[in-house]
Short mmCIF file of C-alpha atoms in Angstrom, two decimals:
data_model
loop_
_atom_site.label_atom_id
_atom_site.label_comp_id
_atom_site.label_asym_id
_atom_site.label_seq_id
_atom_site.Cartn_x
_atom_site.Cartn_y
_atom_site.Cartn_z
CA MET A 1 73.61 146.32 87.57
CA VAL A 2 70.00 145.38 86.64
CA THR A 3 67.85 148.52 85.36
CA ASN A 4 63.95 147.72 84.49
CA TYR A 5 64.71 143.96 84.01
CA LEU A 6 68.01 143.86 81.76
CA ILE A 7 71.69 143.58 83.12
CA ASN A 8 74.19 144.45 80.22
CA GLY A 9 76.16 140.94 79.59
CA PRO A 10 75.54 137.22 81.77
CA VAL A 11 73.52 137.05 84.73
CA THR A 12 76.53 136.80 87.10
CA LEU A 13 76.34 134.24 90.40
CA SER A 14 76.61 137.44 92.52
CA VAL A 15 73.28 138.90 90.51
CA ILE A 16 71.61 135.35 91.28
CA SER A 17 72.70 135.27 94.63
CA LEU A 18 71.50 139.24 95.71
CA TYR A 19 67.37 137.76 94.64
CA ILE A 20 68.28 134.60 96.19
CA GLU A 21 69.49 136.26 99.74
CA LYS A 22 66.34 138.27 99.44
CA ILE A 23 64.15 134.84 99.96
CA SER A 24 64.89 135.24 104.04
CA GLU A 25 62.89 138.36 103.46
CA LYS A 26 59.92 136.61 101.90
CA THR A 27 57.81 135.16 105.07
CA ASP A 28 55.35 134.79 103.44
CA SER A 29 56.19 132.22 100.52
CA GLY A 30 56.41 128.47 101.35
CA GLY A 31 58.27 127.81 97.93
CA HIS A 32 60.09 129.12 95.47
CA SER A 33 60.83 128.39 91.48
CA VAL A 34 64.28 129.26 89.64
CA PHE A 35 64.85 129.10 86.06
CA LEU A 36 68.03 129.52 84.34
CA GLY A 37 68.56 130.35 80.58
CA GLN A 38 71.81 129.37 79.43
CA VAL A 39 73.47 129.83 75.78
CA ARG A 40 74.02 126.25 74.39
CA ALA A 41 77.42 125.71 72.41
CA ASP A 42 75.03 124.30 69.51
CA LYS A 43 76.63 123.19 66.12
CA ILE A 44 75.20 124.59 63.41
CA ASN A 45 76.20 123.12 59.49
CA GLU A 46 79.69 122.56 61.06
CA LYS A 47 79.48 125.88 63.03
CA LYS A 48 79.92 126.22 66.45
CA VAL A 49 77.83 128.83 68.87
CA MET A 50 80.46 130.93 70.64
CA ALA A 51 78.13 133.56 71.82
CA ILE A 52 74.68 134.91 71.37
CA GLU A 53 74.27 138.35 70.95
CA TYR A 54 71.15 140.10 72.95
CA SER A 55 69.55 143.21 71.78
CA ALA A 56 66.16 144.71 73.53
CA TYR A 57 64.12 147.53 73.08
CA GLU A 58 64.26 148.40 76.41
CA VAL A 59 61.27 151.07 76.80
CA MET A 60 58.62 148.15 76.19
CA VAL A 61 60.70 145.06 77.86
CA ARG A 62 60.04 147.51 80.85
CA ALA A 63 56.36 147.22 80.12
CA GLU A 64 55.50 144.01 78.56
CA ALA A 65 57.88 142.51 82.17
CA ASP A 66 55.67 144.49 83.65
CA LYS A 67 52.37 143.21 82.00
CA ILE A 68 53.87 139.46 81.86
CA LYS A 69 54.59 139.84 86.53
CA GLU A 70 50.76 141.58 86.50
CA ALA A 71 49.17 138.61 84.36
CA VAL A 72 50.87 135.77 86.76
CA LEU A 73 49.92 137.30 89.73
CA SER A 74 46.80 137.27 88.57
CA GLU A 75 46.42 133.60 87.61
CA PHE A 76 47.99 132.14 90.33
CA SER A 77 46.75 133.69 93.38
CA ASP A 78 48.73 132.10 95.46
CA THR A 79 52.57 133.75 94.09
CA LYS A 80 53.31 136.57 95.98
CA SER A 81 56.52 137.59 93.73
CA VAL A 82 57.76 137.69 90.33
CA ASP A 83 61.51 138.53 89.37
CA ILE A 84 62.66 138.92 86.21
CA VAL A 85 66.46 139.09 84.37
CA HIS A 86 67.42 139.23 81.14
CA SER A 87 71.04 139.55 79.34
CA THR A 88 71.06 142.15 76.53
CA GLY A 89 74.82 142.51 74.79
CA ILE A 90 77.00 139.52 74.27
CA VAL A 91 76.73 136.02 76.71
CA LYS A 92 79.07 133.05 75.93
CA ALA A 93 78.19 129.89 75.76
CA GLY A 94 77.68 128.35 79.11
CA GLU A 95 76.78 131.55 80.84
CA ILE A 96 73.48 132.90 81.90
CA SER A 97 71.19 134.98 79.69
CA LEU A 98 67.58 134.63 81.39
CA PHE A 99 66.93 134.71 85.27
CA VAL A 100 63.38 133.96 86.76
CA LEU A 101 62.25 133.56 90.59
CA VAL A 102 58.77 133.14 91.01
CA SER A 103 57.70 132.49 94.85
CA ALA A 104 54.75 131.33 96.07
CA GLY A 105 52.85 130.04 99.19
CA HIS A 106 53.14 126.21 98.12
CA ARG A 107 55.58 125.19 95.52
CA GLU A 108 52.25 123.64 92.98
CA GLN A 109 51.96 127.46 91.74
CA ALA A 110 55.26 128.22 92.64
CA ILE A 111 56.23 126.12 89.69
CA GLN A 112 53.65 126.54 87.12
CA ALA A 113 53.96 130.44 88.00
CA CYS A 114 57.51 130.49 86.67
CA ALA A 115 57.19 128.21 83.74
CA LYS A 116 54.04 129.94 83.09
CA THR A 117 56.83 133.33 83.32
CA VAL A 118 59.22 131.64 81.33
CA GLU A 119 57.03 131.21 78.88
CA LEU A 120 55.37 134.52 78.03
CA ILE A 121 58.80 135.88 78.33
CA LYS A 122 59.86 133.87 75.22
CA GLU A 123 56.48 135.16 73.51
CA LYS A 124 56.03 138.46 74.79
CA LEU A 125 59.42 140.19 75.40
CA PRO A 126 61.01 142.59 72.61
CA VAL A 127 64.73 141.10 72.59
CA TRP A 128 66.19 139.65 70.06
CA LYS A 129 69.10 136.87 69.21
CA LYS A 130 72.23 136.71 67.34
CA GLU A 131 74.29 133.51 66.97
CA LEU A 132 77.95 134.46 67.04
CA PHE A 133 80.03 131.36 65.03
CA ASP A 134 83.62 130.19 65.82
CA ASP A 135 83.71 131.23 62.18
CA ASP A 136 83.12 135.20 62.88
CA SER A 137 79.59 134.49 61.33
CA HIS A 138 76.45 135.24 62.78
CA GLU A 139 72.92 134.28 62.03
CA TRP A 140 69.87 135.71 63.99
CA ARG A 141 67.10 133.34 65.62
CA GLN A 142 63.87 132.80 66.42
CA ASN A 143 61.60 131.38 69.06
CA HIS A 144 60.14 128.36 68.38
CA MET B 1 57.91 167.26 48.79
CA ALA B 2 58.72 171.10 49.57
CA TYR B 3 56.67 173.26 51.41
CA VAL B 4 56.32 177.13 50.27
CA CYS B 5 55.41 179.74 53.09
CA ARG B 6 54.12 182.70 50.80
CA THR B 7 52.12 185.76 52.08
CA ILE B 8 48.16 185.48 51.41
CA GLY B 9 46.64 188.20 49.84
CA GLY B 10 44.93 190.43 51.99
CA MET B 11 46.54 189.61 55.04
CA ARG B 12 47.32 192.00 56.90
CA GLY B 13 48.98 192.18 60.74
CA ARG B 14 52.23 190.80 62.45
CA THR B 15 49.81 188.71 64.65
CA ARG B 16 48.73 187.27 60.96
CA ARG B 17 51.94 187.27 59.76
CA VAL B 18 53.29 185.14 62.73
CA TRP B 19 50.92 182.67 62.82
CA GLU B 20 51.23 181.77 58.86
CA TYR B 21 55.11 181.89 59.69
CA GLU B 22 54.74 178.96 62.78
CA ARG B 23 52.01 176.93 60.77
CA CYS B 24 54.88 176.31 58.36
CA ILE B 25 57.40 175.81 60.29
CA ASN B 26 55.47 173.20 62.42
CA THR B 27 54.55 171.29 59.08
CA LEU B 28 58.23 171.32 58.03
CA ILE B 29 59.48 170.22 60.64
CA MET B 30 56.82 167.21 61.22
CA GLU B 31 59.26 164.12 61.89
CA ILE B 32 59.07 160.83 63.46
CA LYS B 33 61.83 158.48 64.69
CA VAL B 34 62.32 155.13 63.36
CA LEU B 35 63.82 151.85 64.68
CA PHE B 36 64.79 148.60 63.43
CA PHE B 37 65.58 145.81 65.83
CA GLY B 38 66.88 141.93 64.59
CA VAL B 39 67.85 140.52 61.46
CA LEU B 40 66.18 144.25 60.15
CA THR B 41 69.36 146.28 61.31
CA ASP B 42 71.30 143.80 58.99
CA VAL B 43 68.83 144.51 55.91
CA THR B 44 68.91 148.28 56.63
CA GLY B 45 72.25 148.61 57.90
CA THR B 46 71.41 151.17 61.03
CA ILE B 47 69.27 150.70 63.98
CA ILE B 48 67.68 154.31 63.67
CA LYS B 49 66.66 156.56 61.54
CA ASN B 50 64.69 159.42 61.04
CA TYR B 51 61.50 160.09 58.57
CA ARG B 52 60.03 163.87 57.00
CA ASP B 53 56.90 164.02 55.69
CA VAL B 54 55.15 161.01 56.07
CA LYS B 55 51.31 160.91 57.04
CA SER B 56 50.50 157.18 57.67
CA ILE B 57 52.38 153.99 58.62
CA ALA B 58 51.21 152.69 55.47
CA ASP B 59 52.90 155.54 53.72
CA LEU B 60 56.28 154.52 56.26
CA LYS B 61 56.25 151.32 54.74
CA LEU B 62 56.25 152.35 51.03
CA ARG B 63 59.08 155.12 51.88
CA ILE B 64 61.04 151.35 53.90
CA GLN B 65 60.97 149.92 51.28
CA ASP B 66 61.53 152.22 48.80
CA ASP B 67 64.86 153.03 50.48
CA TYR B 68 65.78 149.27 51.57
CA PRO B 69 63.89 146.59 49.15
CA GLY B 70 64.89 143.94 51.02
CA VAL B 71 62.52 144.76 53.97
CA VAL B 72 60.11 142.81 52.16
CA HIS B 73 61.57 139.50 52.67
CA TYR B 74 61.03 139.58 56.22
CA SER B 75 58.57 139.19 58.99
CA PHE B 76 57.85 142.10 61.47
CA ARG B 77 55.02 144.03 63.77
CA ILE B 78 54.90 147.27 64.27
CA SER B 79 54.45 149.45 67.50
CA LEU B 80 53.43 153.11 67.29
CA ASN B 81 55.28 155.17 70.39
CA ASN B 82 55.72 151.33 72.44
CA VAL B 83 52.28 150.14 71.83
CA LEU B 84 52.21 147.29 69.15
CA ILE B 85 49.75 148.05 66.41
CA ASP B 86 48.40 145.51 63.42
CA SER B 87 46.42 148.44 61.26
CA ASP B 88 47.03 151.29 59.67
CA ARG B 89 47.45 154.87 61.66
CA LEU B 90 47.74 158.78 60.99
CA LEU B 91 51.34 160.03 62.42
CA ASN B 92 52.42 162.86 64.36
CA ASP B 93 55.46 164.59 64.99
CA GLY B 94 57.75 162.74 67.19
CA ASP B 95 56.22 159.74 67.01
CA GLU B 96 58.80 156.87 67.50
CA ILE B 97 57.84 153.71 64.96
CA ALA B 98 59.65 150.38 65.87
CA LEU B 99 59.59 147.66 62.91
CA MET B 100 60.23 144.21 65.54
CA PRO B 101 60.54 140.60 63.89
CA PRO B 102 59.88 137.31 66.02
CA PHE B 103 60.53 137.82 69.43
CA ALA B 104 63.66 135.75 70.39
CA GLY B 105 63.92 135.51 74.30
CA GLY B 106 65.54 133.40 76.71
#
């Protein structure tokens, strides 16, 4: 269940489907842009990433995600809606940890606004990730 | 730091004594909540710690460094009641402070 932009565990196909189904109600939109963030099975110093454990400052995520939506809707005037779902807890390699859906009157702003939303999420959302390796060690990562 | 409640000479009357008592109790229970995130949970070994008798963010930083010297090796931002701050602030009872390393969402 998605609560205040967050879901415990991976963003599943059923969750994504719910958002895609609602597209039919958005009759003022002519284009939708989707971003899916996926956990990579990186190899670091001969160790393989098996999963990422996400943690979040939930109260602040809600406030910051609200601000991100407002900023994007304000900057891209043709944008009709912005949906964000981010994982907390453990997400295995290959699974989805971030879902963004932006709907706009036309494709250009749908694509641009979606890209901007993802960048703001990386910069502003109080979320942290811990890479879990196949030798049971872990390492905290930060965005570049 | 210890606080001592005592009757002030010359004061009489139940109302004044109650007022003095409540003032002391309020001082005693001044408590804030500190949340640790990301790598700082490893450094401190906890996600939450309550502190008493902390006057300001600067004061709190010193207290945290005393308890967890390792935090000085990490960069982090601080929020006060869910709002990021970049300068010293006075603290009040019930405040929630979060120590947040660089974000890593997505």
